[in-house]
């Protein structure tokens, strides 16, 4: 049973470009969470999605950031017009339905904005 | 809103010794889970141990154990017989138990095991 997959593992973008981060949850998991870890900090919640629905985006910056989890395919975190402050590690976690205590983390995507 | 506080940014201990990492939290919920995650240099988040708030017995996983004090809202991690592979960032995290919810993390403690 494959774990949570994230790609790419490392992504370099110039300021103003777009970044797309992908997350494939564990098999049978229909809930996806995105967290951001700035350098030397803990993980901060960004958004929680179920298939085709955004449930909680209270941690998402209001501009330039968006997320989706389509019926088919991985969840996508999209950052438009990246700035240096977006440089961070972005982690995806998935969980099965109705279980509050089981979130399985992917290996993260390290975004570097030059 | 929940908050998680880790007051020790860095700690170091000699190999084979015991070390305790501190964590306090604030919540109005009565039913929740607490976790310790390990993040080695690879950056992978690894679940070390978890505690259900309704359980009075402290969780134990091999060399890792917790001291859960619900009234004091304290959740410390004890690592016995520390090994070089324990060198990592350690994050305390909280999640309320009412369905799928987000984790709230502390700022982490960087633990170094000295050979």
Short mmCIF file of C-alpha atoms in Angstrom, two decimals:
data_model
loop_
_atom_site.label_atom_id
_atom_site.label_comp_id
_atom_site.label_asym_id
_atom_site.label_seq_id
_atom_site.Cartn_x
_atom_site.Cartn_y
_atom_site.Cartn_z
CA UNK A 1 0.00 0.00 0.00
CA UNK A 2 1.78 3.09 -1.25
CA UNK A 3 1.94 6.03 1.09
CA UNK A 4 1.10 9.64 0.33
CA UNK A 5 2.92 10.74 -2.80
CA UNK A 6 4.01 14.27 -3.51
CA UNK A 7 5.71 15.61 -6.60
CA UNK A 8 7.90 17.20 -7.40
CA UNK A 9 10.11 16.81 -4.36
CA UNK A 10 12.02 19.95 -5.23
CA UNK A 11 10.76 22.84 -7.32
CA UNK A 12 12.63 25.99 -8.29
CA UNK A 13 10.71 28.93 -9.67
CA UNK A 14 11.67 32.48 -10.53
CA UNK A 15 9.69 35.32 -9.04
CA UNK A 16 6.44 35.81 -10.94
CA UNK A 17 6.17 32.24 -12.20
CA UNK A 18 3.53 29.73 -11.20
CA UNK A 19 4.14 26.73 -8.96
CA UNK A 20 2.00 23.58 -9.06
CA UNK A 21 2.40 21.04 -6.30
CA UNK A 22 0.74 17.64 -6.53
CA UNK A 23 -0.41 15.25 -3.87
CA UNK A 24 -1.78 11.74 -4.32
CA UNK A 25 -3.39 10.51 -1.10
CA UNK A 26 -3.13 6.99 0.20
CA UNK A 27 -5.44 4.49 -1.42
CA UNK A 28 -8.90 4.73 0.10
CA UNK A 29 -8.31 8.17 1.60
CA UNK A 30 -10.66 10.90 0.46
CA UNK A 31 -9.46 13.73 2.70
CA UNK A 32 -6.41 15.84 1.92
CA UNK A 33 -4.71 18.51 4.00
CA UNK A 34 -1.99 20.92 2.92
CA UNK A 35 0.50 22.37 5.41
CA UNK A 36 3.32 24.84 4.89
CA UNK A 37 6.59 24.87 6.77
CA UNK A 38 8.60 28.06 6.55
CA UNK A 39 12.32 27.78 7.34
CA UNK A 40 12.97 27.07 11.02
CA UNK A 41 9.25 26.96 11.84
CA UNK A 42 6.57 24.37 12.52
CA UNK A 43 3.93 23.26 10.06
CA UNK A 44 0.99 25.59 9.53
CA UNK A 45 -2.34 24.43 8.18
CA UNK A 46 -3.38 25.84 4.82
CA UNK A 47 -6.38 24.00 3.43
CA UNK A 48 -8.49 20.87 3.87
CA UNK A 49 -10.22 19.27 0.92
CA UNK A 50 -12.42 16.35 0.14
CA UNK A 51 -13.06 15.14 -3.38
CA UNK A 52 -14.36 18.14 -5.38
CA UNK A 53 -14.90 20.21 -2.23
CA UNK A 54 -12.89 22.68 -0.19
CA UNK A 55 -13.90 22.14 3.43
CA UNK A 56 -11.64 24.59 5.26
CA UNK A 57 -9.31 27.12 3.65
CA UNK A 58 -8.84 29.30 6.70
CA UNK A 59 -5.05 28.97 6.54
CA UNK A 60 -4.71 29.81 2.89
CA UNK A 61 -3.44 33.26 1.85
CA UNK A 62 -6.26 35.16 0.21
CA UNK A 63 -4.38 35.94 -2.97
CA UNK A 64 -2.30 33.88 -5.40
CA UNK A 65 -2.96 30.54 -3.65
CA UNK A 66 -5.57 28.00 -4.68
CA UNK A 67 -6.17 24.31 -4.14
CA UNK A 68 -8.28 21.63 -5.70
CA UNK A 69 -8.96 17.94 -5.31
CA UNK A 70 -10.78 16.73 -8.41
CA UNK A 71 -12.88 13.62 -8.69
CA UNK A 72 -10.06 11.97 -10.59
CA UNK A 73 -6.38 12.63 -10.09
CA UNK A 74 -4.22 14.21 -7.42
CA UNK A 75 -4.84 17.24 -5.29
CA UNK A 76 -3.13 20.35 -6.63
CA UNK A 77 -1.83 23.32 -4.68
CA UNK A 78 -1.28 26.21 -7.06
CA UNK A 79 0.70 29.33 -6.30
CA UNK A 80 0.53 32.08 -8.87
CA UNK A 81 3.14 34.82 -9.31
CA UNK A 82 5.43 33.36 -6.68
CA UNK A 83 7.49 35.63 -4.43
CA UNK A 84 10.57 34.87 -2.33
CA UNK A 85 8.42 34.57 0.78
CA UNK A 86 6.68 31.55 -0.74
CA UNK A 87 9.91 29.55 -0.40
CA UNK A 88 9.02 26.77 2.01
CA UNK A 89 8.34 23.08 2.35
CA UNK A 90 4.77 22.16 1.48
CA UNK A 91 3.41 18.98 3.02
CA UNK A 92 0.34 17.06 2.10
CA UNK A 93 -1.41 14.66 4.45
CA UNK A 94 -4.34 12.35 3.85
CA UNK A 95 -6.83 10.60 6.07
CA UNK A 96 -9.74 8.21 5.74
CA UNK A 97 -13.29 9.37 6.37
CA UNK A 98 -14.34 10.21 9.89
CA UNK A 99 -11.12 9.48 11.75
CA UNK A 100 -9.71 12.53 13.45
CA UNK A 101 -6.44 11.05 14.51
CA UNK A 102 -5.01 9.47 11.40
CA UNK A 103 -3.23 11.82 9.07
CA UNK A 104 -0.46 10.34 6.96
CA UNK A 105 2.13 12.73 5.63
CA UNK A 106 3.85 12.79 2.28
CA UNK A 107 7.54 13.59 1.93
CA UNK A 108 6.90 17.24 1.11
CA UNK A 109 7.77 19.53 -1.79
CA UNK A 110 10.57 22.01 -1.22
CA UNK A 111 9.77 25.18 -3.18
CA UNK A 112 12.58 27.63 -3.79
CA UNK A 113 11.83 30.98 -5.36
CA UNK A 114 14.82 32.74 -6.88
CA UNK B 1 -8.75 28.20 18.70
CA UNK B 2 -6.08 25.81 19.84
CA UNK B 3 -2.47 26.72 20.52
CA UNK B 4 0.55 24.49 21.08
CA UNK B 5 3.70 25.78 22.78
CA UNK B 6 7.14 24.22 22.81
CA UNK B 7 9.39 26.33 24.99
CA UNK B 8 12.68 24.59 24.21
CA UNK B 9 13.99 25.60 20.77
CA UNK B 10 17.08 23.40 21.10
CA UNK B 11 18.30 20.59 23.31
CA UNK B 12 21.26 18.27 23.30
CA UNK B 13 22.05 15.15 25.27
CA UNK B 14 24.74 12.50 25.35
CA UNK B 15 24.04 9.23 23.61
CA UNK B 16 22.34 6.65 25.88
CA UNK B 17 21.01 9.31 28.23
CA UNK B 18 17.37 10.22 28.78
CA UNK B 19 15.87 13.48 27.55
CA UNK B 20 12.47 15.09 28.04
CA UNK B 21 10.89 17.52 25.60
CA UNK B 22 8.18 19.85 26.86
CA UNK B 23 4.87 20.77 25.27
CA UNK B 24 1.88 22.69 26.59
CA UNK B 25 -1.35 23.38 24.80
CA UNK B 26 -4.48 25.41 25.21
CA UNK B 27 -7.94 24.28 24.20
CA UNK B 28 -11.53 24.42 25.38
CA UNK B 29 -12.21 20.96 23.96
CA UNK B 30 -12.53 17.98 26.25
CA UNK B 31 -11.93 15.28 23.69
CA UNK B 32 -8.84 15.43 21.51
CA UNK B 33 -5.63 13.75 20.44
CA UNK B 34 -2.03 14.77 21.02
CA UNK B 35 0.96 13.71 18.96
CA UNK B 36 4.71 13.93 18.80
CA UNK B 37 6.19 13.99 15.31
CA UNK B 38 9.85 13.59 14.43
CA UNK B 39 11.34 15.40 11.45
CA UNK B 40 14.87 14.21 10.60
CA UNK B 41 17.06 16.04 8.07
CA UNK B 42 15.17 14.24 5.28
CA UNK B 43 12.18 16.40 6.32
CA UNK B 44 9.80 13.45 6.32
CA UNK B 45 7.24 13.80 9.12
CA UNK B 46 7.28 10.64 11.21
CA UNK B 47 4.67 9.96 13.86
CA UNK B 48 6.45 9.01 17.09
CA UNK B 49 3.62 8.60 19.56
CA UNK B 50 0.00 9.62 20.11
CA UNK B 51 -2.24 10.05 23.12
CA UNK B 52 -6.03 10.11 23.36
CA UNK B 53 -7.16 12.70 25.88
CA UNK B 54 -9.80 10.43 27.39
CA UNK B 55 -7.17 7.84 28.32
CA UNK B 56 -5.51 8.38 31.66
CA UNK B 57 -2.71 5.94 30.93
CA UNK B 58 0.34 7.50 29.34
CA UNK B 59 1.23 6.20 25.88
CA UNK B 60 4.47 4.28 25.38
CA UNK B 61 6.25 3.18 22.20
CA UNK B 62 9.49 1.35 22.89
CA UNK B 63 11.99 4.01 24.08
CA UNK B 64 9.44 6.81 23.74
CA UNK B 65 6.88 7.65 26.38
CA UNK B 66 4.75 10.64 27.28
CA UNK B 67 3.73 12.34 30.48
CA UNK B 68 0.20 13.56 29.82
CA UNK B 69 -1.21 15.93 32.43
CA UNK B 70 -4.68 16.87 31.20
CA UNK B 71 -5.52 19.34 33.94
CA UNK B 72 -2.25 21.16 33.40
CA UNK B 73 -2.55 20.82 29.60
CA UNK B 74 0.94 19.43 29.44
CA UNK B 75 2.25 16.70 27.14
CA UNK B 76 5.96 15.98 27.44
CA UNK B 77 7.96 13.39 25.51
CA UNK B 78 10.60 11.27 27.19
CA UNK B 79 13.23 9.52 25.10
CA UNK B 80 15.13 6.84 26.98
CA UNK B 81 18.50 5.39 25.97
CA UNK B 82 18.84 8.06 23.30
CA UNK B 83 20.46 7.07 20.01
CA UNK B 84 22.22 9.06 17.31
CA UNK B 85 19.27 8.40 15.01
CA UNK B 86 17.04 10.35 17.38
CA UNK B 87 18.70 13.57 16.23
CA UNK B 88 15.87 15.54 14.61
CA UNK B 89 13.29 18.26 15.03
CA UNK B 90 10.42 17.18 17.26
CA UNK B 91 6.98 18.71 16.93
CA UNK B 92 4.11 18.47 19.34
CA UNK B 93 0.67 18.57 17.68
CA UNK B 94 -2.99 18.70 18.67
CA UNK B 95 -6.21 17.71 16.94
CA UNK B 96 -9.76 17.86 18.31
CA UNK B 97 -11.79 14.69 18.10
CA UNK B 98 -14.89 15.63 16.22
CA UNK B 99 -14.34 14.38 12.73
CA UNK B 100 -11.68 15.26 10.24
CA UNK B 101 -9.86 18.32 11.42
CA UNK B 102 -6.58 20.12 10.98
CA UNK B 103 -3.50 19.53 13.09
CA UNK B 104 -2.09 22.41 15.11
CA UNK B 105 1.67 22.18 15.56
CA UNK B 106 4.12 23.70 17.99
CA UNK B 107 7.25 25.45 16.78
CA UNK B 108 9.46 22.46 17.40
CA UNK B 109 12.48 21.45 19.46
CA UNK B 110 15.75 20.67 17.72
CA UNK B 111 17.25 17.67 19.50
CA UNK B 112 20.87 16.72 19.01
CA UNK B 113 22.27 13.46 20.34
CA UNK B 114 25.98 13.77 21.04
CA UNK B 115 28.14 10.68 20.48
#
